[in-house]
PDB file of C-alpha atoms in Angstrom:
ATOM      1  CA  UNK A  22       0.000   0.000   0.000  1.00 45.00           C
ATOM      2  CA  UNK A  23       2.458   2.651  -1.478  1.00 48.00           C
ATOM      3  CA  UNK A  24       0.303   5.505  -0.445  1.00 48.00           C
ATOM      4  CA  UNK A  25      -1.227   4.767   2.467  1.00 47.00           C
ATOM      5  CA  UNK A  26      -0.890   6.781   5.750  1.00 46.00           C
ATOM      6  CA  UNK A  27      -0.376   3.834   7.585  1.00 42.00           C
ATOM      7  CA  UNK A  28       2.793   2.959   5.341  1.00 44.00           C
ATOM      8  CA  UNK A  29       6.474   2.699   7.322  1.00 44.00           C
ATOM      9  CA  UNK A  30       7.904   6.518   7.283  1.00 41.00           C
ATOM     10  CA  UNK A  31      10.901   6.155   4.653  1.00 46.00           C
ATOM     11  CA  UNK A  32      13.496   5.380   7.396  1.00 44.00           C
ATOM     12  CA  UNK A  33      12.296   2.409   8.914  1.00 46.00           C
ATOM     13  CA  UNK A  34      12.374  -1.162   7.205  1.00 44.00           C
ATOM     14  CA  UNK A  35       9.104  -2.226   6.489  1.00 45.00           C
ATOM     15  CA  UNK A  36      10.313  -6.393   7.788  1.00 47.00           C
ATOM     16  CA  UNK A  37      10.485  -4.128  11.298  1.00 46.00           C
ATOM     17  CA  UNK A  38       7.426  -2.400  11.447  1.00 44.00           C
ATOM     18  CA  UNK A  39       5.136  -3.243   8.451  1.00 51.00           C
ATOM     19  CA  UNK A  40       2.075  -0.898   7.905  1.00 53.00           C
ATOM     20  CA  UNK A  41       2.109  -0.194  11.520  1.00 51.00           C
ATOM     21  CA  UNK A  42       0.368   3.531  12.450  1.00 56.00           C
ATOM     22  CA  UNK A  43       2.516   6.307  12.797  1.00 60.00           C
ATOM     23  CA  UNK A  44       2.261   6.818  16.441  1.00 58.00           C
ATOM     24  CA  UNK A  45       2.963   3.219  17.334  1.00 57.00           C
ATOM     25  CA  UNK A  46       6.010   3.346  14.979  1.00 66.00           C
ATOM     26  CA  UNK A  47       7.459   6.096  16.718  1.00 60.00           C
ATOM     27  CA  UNK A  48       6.706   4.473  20.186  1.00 64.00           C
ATOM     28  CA  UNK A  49       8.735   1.382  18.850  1.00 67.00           C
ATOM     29  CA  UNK A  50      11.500   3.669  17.882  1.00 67.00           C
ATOM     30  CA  UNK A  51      11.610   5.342  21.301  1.00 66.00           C
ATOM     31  CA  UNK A  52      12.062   2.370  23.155  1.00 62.00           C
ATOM     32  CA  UNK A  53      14.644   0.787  20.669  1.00 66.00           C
ATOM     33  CA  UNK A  54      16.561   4.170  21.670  1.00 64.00           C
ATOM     34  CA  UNK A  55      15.841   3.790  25.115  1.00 69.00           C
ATOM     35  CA  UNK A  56      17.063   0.157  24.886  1.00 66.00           C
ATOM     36  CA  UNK A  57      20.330   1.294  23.021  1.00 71.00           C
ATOM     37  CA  UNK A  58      20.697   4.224  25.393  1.00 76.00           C
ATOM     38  CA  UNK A  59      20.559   1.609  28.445  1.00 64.00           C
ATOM     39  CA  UNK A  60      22.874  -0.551  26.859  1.00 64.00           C
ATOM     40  CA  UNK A  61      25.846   1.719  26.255  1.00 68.00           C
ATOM     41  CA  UNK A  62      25.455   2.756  30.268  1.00 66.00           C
ATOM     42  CA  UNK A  63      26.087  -0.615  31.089  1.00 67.00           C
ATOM     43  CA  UNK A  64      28.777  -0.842  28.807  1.00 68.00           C
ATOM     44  CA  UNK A  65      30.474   2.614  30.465  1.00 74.00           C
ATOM     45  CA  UNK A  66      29.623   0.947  33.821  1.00 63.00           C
ATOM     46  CA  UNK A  67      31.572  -2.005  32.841  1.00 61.00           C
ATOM     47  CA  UNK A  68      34.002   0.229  31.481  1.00 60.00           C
ATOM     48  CA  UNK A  69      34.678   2.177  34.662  1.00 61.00           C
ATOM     49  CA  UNK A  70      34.600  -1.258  37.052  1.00 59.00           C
ATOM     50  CA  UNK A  71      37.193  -2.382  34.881  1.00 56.00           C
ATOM     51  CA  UNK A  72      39.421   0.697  35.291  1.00 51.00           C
ATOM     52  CA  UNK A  73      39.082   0.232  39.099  1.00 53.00           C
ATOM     53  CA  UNK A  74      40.121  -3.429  38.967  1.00 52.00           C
ATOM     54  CA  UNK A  75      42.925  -2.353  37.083  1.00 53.00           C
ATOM     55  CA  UNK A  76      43.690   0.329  39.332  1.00 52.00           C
ATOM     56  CA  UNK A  77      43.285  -1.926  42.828  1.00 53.00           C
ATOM     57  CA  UNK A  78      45.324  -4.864  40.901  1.00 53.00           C
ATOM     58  CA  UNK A  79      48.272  -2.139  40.252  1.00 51.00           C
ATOM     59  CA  UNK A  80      48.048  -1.154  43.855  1.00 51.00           C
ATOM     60  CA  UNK A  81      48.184  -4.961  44.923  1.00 48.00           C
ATOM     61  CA  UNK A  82      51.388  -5.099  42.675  1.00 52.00           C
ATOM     62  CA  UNK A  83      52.502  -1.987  44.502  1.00 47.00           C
ATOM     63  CA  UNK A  84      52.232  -3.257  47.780  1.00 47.00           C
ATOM     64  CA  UNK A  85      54.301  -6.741  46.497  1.00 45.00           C
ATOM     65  CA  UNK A  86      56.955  -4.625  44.842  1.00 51.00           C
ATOM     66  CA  UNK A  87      57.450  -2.107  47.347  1.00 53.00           C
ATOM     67  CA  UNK A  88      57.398  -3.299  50.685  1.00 51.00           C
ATOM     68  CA  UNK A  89      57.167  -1.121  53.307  1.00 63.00           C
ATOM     69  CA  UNK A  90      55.254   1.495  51.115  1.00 71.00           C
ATOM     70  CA  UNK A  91      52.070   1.826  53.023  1.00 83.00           C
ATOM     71  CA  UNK A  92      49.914   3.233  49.963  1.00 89.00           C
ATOM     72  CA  UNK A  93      50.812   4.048  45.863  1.00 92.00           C
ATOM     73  CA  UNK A  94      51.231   7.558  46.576  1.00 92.00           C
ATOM     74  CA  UNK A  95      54.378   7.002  48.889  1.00 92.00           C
ATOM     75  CA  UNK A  96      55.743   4.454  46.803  1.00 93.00           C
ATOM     76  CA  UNK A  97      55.552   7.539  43.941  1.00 95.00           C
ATOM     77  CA  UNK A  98      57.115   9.612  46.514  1.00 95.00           C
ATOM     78  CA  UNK A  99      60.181   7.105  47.751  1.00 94.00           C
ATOM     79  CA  UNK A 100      61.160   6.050  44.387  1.00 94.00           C
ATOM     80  CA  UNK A 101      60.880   9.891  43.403  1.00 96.00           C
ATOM     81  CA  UNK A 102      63.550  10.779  46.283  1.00 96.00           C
ATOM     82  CA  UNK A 103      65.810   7.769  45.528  1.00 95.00           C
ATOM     83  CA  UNK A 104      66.310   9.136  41.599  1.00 96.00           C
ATOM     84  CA  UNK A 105      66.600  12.410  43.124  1.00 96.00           C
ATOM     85  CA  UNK A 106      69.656  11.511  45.004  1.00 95.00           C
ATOM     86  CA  UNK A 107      71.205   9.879  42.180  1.00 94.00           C
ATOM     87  CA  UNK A 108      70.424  11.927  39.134  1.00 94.00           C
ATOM     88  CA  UNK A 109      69.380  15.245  40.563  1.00 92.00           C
ATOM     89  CA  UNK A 110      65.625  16.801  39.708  1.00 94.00           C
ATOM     90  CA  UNK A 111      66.042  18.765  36.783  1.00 91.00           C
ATOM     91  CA  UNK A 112      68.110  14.956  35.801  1.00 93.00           C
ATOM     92  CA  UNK A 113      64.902  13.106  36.509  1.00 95.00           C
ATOM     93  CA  UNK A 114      61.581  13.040  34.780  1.00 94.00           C
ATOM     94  CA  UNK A 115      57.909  12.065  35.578  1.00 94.00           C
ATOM     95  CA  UNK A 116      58.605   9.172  32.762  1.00 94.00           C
ATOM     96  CA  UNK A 117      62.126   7.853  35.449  1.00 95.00           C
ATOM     97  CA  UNK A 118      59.876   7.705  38.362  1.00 95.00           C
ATOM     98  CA  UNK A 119      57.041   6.070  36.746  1.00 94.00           C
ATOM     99  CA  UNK A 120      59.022   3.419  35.133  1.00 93.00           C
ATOM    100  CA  UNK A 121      60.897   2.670  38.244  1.00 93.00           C
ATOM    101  CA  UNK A 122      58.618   2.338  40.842  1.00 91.00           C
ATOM    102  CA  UNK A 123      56.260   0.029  37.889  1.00 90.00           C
ATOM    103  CA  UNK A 124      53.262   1.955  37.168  1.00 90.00           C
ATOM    104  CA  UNK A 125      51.747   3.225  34.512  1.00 91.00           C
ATOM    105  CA  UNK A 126      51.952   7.169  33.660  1.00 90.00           C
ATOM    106  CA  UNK A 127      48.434   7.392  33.887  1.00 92.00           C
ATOM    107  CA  UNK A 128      48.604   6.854  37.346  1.00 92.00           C
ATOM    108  CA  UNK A 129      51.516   8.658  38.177  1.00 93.00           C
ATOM    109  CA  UNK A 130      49.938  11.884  36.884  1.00 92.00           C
ATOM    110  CA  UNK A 131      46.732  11.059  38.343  1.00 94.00           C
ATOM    111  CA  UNK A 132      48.688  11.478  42.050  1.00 95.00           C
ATOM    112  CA  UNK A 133      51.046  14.393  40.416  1.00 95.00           C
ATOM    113  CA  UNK A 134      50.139  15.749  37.103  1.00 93.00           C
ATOM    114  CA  UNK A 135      53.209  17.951  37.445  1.00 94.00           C
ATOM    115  CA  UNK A 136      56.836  17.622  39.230  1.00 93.00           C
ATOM    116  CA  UNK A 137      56.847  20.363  41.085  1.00 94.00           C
ATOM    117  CA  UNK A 138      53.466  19.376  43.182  1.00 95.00           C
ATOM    118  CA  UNK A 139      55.843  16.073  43.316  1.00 97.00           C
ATOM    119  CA  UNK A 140      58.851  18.061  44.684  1.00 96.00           C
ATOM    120  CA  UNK A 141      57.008  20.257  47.017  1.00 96.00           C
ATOM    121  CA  UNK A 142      55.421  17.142  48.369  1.00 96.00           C
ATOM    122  CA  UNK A 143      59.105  15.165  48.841  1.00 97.00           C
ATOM    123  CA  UNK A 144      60.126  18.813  50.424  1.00 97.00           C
ATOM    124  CA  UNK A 145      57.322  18.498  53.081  1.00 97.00           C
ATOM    125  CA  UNK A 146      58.092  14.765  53.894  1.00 96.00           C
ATOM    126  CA  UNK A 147      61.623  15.209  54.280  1.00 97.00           C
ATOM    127  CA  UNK A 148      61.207  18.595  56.888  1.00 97.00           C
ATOM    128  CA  UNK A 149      58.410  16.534  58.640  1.00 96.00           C
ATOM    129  CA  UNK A 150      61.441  13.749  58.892  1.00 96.00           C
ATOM    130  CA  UNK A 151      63.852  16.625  60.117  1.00 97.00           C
ATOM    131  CA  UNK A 152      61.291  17.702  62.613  1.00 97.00           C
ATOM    132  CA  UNK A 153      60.808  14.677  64.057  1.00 97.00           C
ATOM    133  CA  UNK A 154      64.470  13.783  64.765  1.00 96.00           C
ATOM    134  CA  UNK A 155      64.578  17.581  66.224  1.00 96.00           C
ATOM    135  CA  UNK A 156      61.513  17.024  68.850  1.00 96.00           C
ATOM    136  CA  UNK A 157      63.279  13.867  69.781  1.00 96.00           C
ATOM    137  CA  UNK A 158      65.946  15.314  70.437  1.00 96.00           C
ATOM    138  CA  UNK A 159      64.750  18.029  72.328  1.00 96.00           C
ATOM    139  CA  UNK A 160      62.890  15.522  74.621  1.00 95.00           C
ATOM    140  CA  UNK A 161      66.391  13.901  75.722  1.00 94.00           C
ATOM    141  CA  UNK A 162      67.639  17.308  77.037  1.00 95.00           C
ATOM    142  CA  UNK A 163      67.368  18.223  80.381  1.00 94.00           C
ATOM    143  CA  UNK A 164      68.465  20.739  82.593  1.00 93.00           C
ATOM    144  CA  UNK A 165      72.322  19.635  83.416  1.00 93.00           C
ATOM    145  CA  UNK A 166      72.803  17.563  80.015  1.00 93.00           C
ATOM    146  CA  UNK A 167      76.269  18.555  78.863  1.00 95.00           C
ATOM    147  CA  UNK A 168      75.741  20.523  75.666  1.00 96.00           C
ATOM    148  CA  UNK A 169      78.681  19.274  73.775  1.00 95.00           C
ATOM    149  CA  UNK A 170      77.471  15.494  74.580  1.00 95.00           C
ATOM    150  CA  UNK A 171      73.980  16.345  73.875  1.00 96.00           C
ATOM    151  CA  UNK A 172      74.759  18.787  70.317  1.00 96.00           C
ATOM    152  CA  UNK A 173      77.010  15.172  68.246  1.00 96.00           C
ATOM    153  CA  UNK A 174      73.927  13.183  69.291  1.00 96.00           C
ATOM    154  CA  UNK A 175      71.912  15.474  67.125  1.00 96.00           C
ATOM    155  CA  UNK A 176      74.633  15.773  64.787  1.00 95.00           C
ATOM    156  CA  UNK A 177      74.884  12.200  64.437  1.00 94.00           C
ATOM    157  CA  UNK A 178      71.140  11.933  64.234  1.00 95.00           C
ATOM    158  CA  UNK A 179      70.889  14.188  61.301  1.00 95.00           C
ATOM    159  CA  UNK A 180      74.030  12.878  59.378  1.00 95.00           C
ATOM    160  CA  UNK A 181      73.979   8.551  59.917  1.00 92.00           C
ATOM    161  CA  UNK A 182      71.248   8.686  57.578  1.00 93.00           C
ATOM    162  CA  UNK A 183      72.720   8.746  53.903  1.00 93.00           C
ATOM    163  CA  UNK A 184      69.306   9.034  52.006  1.00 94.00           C
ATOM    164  CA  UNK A 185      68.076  11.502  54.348  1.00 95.00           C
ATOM    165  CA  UNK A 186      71.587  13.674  53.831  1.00 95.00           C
ATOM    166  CA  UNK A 187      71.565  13.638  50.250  1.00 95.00           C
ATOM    167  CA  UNK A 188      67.547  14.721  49.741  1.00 96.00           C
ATOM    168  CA  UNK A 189      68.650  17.475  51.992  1.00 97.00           C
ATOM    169  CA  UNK A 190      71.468  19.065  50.161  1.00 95.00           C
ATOM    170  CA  UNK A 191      69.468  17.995  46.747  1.00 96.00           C
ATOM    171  CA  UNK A 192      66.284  19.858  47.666  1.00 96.00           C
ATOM    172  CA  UNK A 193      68.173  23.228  49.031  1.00 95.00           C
ATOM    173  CA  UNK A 194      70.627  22.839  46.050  1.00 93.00           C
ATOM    174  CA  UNK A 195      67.397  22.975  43.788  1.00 93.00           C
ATOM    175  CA  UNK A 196      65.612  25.590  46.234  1.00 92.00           C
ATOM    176  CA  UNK A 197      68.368  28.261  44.514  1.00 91.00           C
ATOM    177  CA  UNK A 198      67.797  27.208  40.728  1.00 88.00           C
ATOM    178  CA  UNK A 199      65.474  29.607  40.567  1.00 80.00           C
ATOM    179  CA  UNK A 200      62.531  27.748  42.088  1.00 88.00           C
ATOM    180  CA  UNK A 201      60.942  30.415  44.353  1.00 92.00           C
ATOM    181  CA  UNK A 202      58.165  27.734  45.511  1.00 93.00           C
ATOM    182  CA  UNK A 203      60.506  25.087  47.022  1.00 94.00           C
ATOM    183  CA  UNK A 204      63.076  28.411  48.247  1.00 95.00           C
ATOM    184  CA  UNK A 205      60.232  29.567  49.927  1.00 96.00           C
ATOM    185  CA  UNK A 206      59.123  26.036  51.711  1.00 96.00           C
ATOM    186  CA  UNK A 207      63.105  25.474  52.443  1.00 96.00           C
ATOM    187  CA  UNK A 208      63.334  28.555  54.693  1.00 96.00           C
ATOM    188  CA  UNK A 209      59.902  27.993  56.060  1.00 96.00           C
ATOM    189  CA  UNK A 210      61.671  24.668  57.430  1.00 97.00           C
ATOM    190  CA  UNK A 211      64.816  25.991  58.580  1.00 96.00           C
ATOM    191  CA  UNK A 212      63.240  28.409  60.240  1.00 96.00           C
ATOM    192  CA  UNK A 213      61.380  26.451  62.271  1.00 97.00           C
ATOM    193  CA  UNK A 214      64.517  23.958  62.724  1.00 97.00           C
ATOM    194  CA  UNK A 215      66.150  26.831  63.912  1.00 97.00           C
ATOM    195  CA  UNK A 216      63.806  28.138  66.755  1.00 96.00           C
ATOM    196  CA  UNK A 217      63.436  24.402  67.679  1.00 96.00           C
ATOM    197  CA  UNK A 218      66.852  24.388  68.829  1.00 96.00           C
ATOM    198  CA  UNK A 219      66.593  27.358  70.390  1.00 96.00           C
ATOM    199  CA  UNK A 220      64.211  26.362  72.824  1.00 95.00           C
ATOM    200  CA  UNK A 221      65.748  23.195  73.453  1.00 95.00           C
ATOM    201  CA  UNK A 222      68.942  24.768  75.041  1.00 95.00           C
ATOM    202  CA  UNK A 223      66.737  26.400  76.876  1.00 95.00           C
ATOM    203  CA  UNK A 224      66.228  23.327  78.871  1.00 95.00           C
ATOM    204  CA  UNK A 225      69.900  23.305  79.674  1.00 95.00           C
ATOM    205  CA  UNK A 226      70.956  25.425  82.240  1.00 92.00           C
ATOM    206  CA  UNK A 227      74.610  26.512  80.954  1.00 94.00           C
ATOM    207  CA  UNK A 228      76.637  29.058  79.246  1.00 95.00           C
ATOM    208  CA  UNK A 229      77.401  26.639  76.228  1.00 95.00           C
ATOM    209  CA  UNK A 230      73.571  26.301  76.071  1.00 95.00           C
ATOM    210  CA  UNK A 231      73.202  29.721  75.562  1.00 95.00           C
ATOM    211  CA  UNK A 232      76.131  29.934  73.344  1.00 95.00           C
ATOM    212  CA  UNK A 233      74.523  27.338  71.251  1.00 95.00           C
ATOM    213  CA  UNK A 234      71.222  29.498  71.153  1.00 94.00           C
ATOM    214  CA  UNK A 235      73.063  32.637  70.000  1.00 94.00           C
ATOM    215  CA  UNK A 236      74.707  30.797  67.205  1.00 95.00           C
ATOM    216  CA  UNK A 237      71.869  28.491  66.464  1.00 95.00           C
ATOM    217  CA  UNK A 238      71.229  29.551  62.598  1.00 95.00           C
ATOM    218  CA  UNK A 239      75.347  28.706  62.333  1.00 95.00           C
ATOM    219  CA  UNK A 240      74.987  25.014  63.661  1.00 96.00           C
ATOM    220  CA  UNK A 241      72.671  24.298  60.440  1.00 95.00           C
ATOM    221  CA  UNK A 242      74.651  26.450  57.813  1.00 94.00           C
ATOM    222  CA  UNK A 243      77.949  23.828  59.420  1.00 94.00           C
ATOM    223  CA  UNK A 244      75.649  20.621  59.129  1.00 94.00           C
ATOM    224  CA  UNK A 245      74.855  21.389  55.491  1.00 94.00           C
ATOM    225  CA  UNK A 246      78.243  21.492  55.005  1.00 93.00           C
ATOM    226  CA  UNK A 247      78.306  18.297  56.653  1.00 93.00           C
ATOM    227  CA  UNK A 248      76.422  16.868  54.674  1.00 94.00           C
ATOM    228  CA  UNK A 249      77.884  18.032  51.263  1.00 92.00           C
ATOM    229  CA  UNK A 250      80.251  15.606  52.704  1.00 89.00           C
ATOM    230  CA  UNK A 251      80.783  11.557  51.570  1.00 83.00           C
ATOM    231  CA  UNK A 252      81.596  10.874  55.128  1.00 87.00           C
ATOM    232  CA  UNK A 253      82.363  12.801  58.826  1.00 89.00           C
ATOM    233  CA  UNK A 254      84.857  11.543  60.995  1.00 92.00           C
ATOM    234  CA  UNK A 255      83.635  11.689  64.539  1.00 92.00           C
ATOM    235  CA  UNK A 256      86.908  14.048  65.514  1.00 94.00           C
ATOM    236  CA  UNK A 257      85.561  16.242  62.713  1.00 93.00           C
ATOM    237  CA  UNK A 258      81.713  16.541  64.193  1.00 93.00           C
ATOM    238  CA  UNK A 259      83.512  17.025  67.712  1.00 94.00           C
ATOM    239  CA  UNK A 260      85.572  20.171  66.196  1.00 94.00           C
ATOM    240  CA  UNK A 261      82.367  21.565  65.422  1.00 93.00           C
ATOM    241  CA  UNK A 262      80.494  21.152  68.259  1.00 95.00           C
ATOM    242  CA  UNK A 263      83.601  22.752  70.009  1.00 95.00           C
ATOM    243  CA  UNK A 264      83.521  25.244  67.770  1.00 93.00           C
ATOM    244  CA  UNK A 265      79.944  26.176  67.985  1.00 94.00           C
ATOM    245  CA  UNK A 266      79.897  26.305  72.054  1.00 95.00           C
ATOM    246  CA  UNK A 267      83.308  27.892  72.268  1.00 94.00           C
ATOM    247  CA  UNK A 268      83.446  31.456  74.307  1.00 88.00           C
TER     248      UNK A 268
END
């Protein structure tokens, strides 16, 4: 029936919906789109479940391959610091870290899409580190402690750690290569550092304590020098404590 008004309209097969009214074809067509519309959320749903079980099996690998990494992110940030202290930053790329600590690029830049939110971050871990072995420190002091005893406990605190010494001269070597973000965060820290062992000779009741406090900011500018160092002989680290409480 050519031209009848129930005929198919032209684009839909007539096997599909032979002389069927117009309203009821269009009904059929709506839920045909419906149906195809329902199908292609289940296949993004799929989709994204899949991405997740990717993501959760590269974290399980993670965990395997990096023990003592508590979490992805500080696996990024450990094997970022360890490439750091061999190559320097600027010598190290997001591609390096990726590939070393075995994960996918994707997921690297999901945590840090750039290296400088990566560098800032290693720069906060490393003077929360710092702090730490400070406060301890500070703790152990009391009020007839003899300063030079107490000052190449810190110093050997600070220095017996070789990772920890290299990241430190790395990041404030990189803090003046014209990164005014990470110089900024550096000073923050030593700062800090610095009034932190100022108040903890003031838990020690002596002139070398007090010494020490006057000449606090020169006891770190001597331990970086330290530990520009391969090694420091214990008769070195005693000359400078001597030096540092002498009248």
């Amino acid at each position: 029936m050519q031209g009848s008004r129930y005929a198919c309209i032209p684009y839909c097969s007539s096997h599909v919906f032979p002389t069927a009214p117009p309203r009821f074809t269009y009904l059929r067509l709506l839920h045909a789109h419906l149906l195809l519309i329902f199908a292609a959320g289940l296949r993004i749903l799929d989709l994204i479940l899949a991405a997740g079980r990717n993501a959760n099996g590269e974290d399980e690998r993670m965990r395997g391959k990096h023990d003592g990494y508590e979490s992805v992110q500080a696996a990024i940030l450990g094997t970022a610091a360890q490439l750091f202290t061999r190559a320097g930053i600027h010598g190290t790329s997001l591609n390096d870290i990726a590939q070393a600590a075995g994960l996918s690029k994707g997921t690297l830049y999901y945590y840090y899409p750039t290296k400088e939110a990566l560098v800032n971050d290693i720069a906060q871990t490393h003077g929360a580190r710092v702090t730490d072995l400070l406060l301890s420190w500070v703790e152990t002091l009391s009020r007839d402690c003899p300063m030079d005893e107490a000052l190449l406990l810190l110093m050997e605190a600070l220095l017996e750690d070789e990772a920890l010494r290299r990241l430190h001269v790395v990041l404030f070597t990189e803090s003046c290569l014209d990164n005014p973000g990470l110089a900024a965060l550096m000073e923050d820290k030593l700062k800090k550092w610095t009034v932190m062992l100022e108040v903890g000779t003031l838990k020690v009741q002596s002139d070398s304590a007090r010494r020490l406090r006057d000449r606090s900011s020169l006891f770190f500018t001597m331990l970086m020098g330290a530990m520009l160092r391969a090694e420091t002989s214990p008769a070195e680290r005693s000359a400078c404590v001597a030096l540092l409480l002498s009248e």
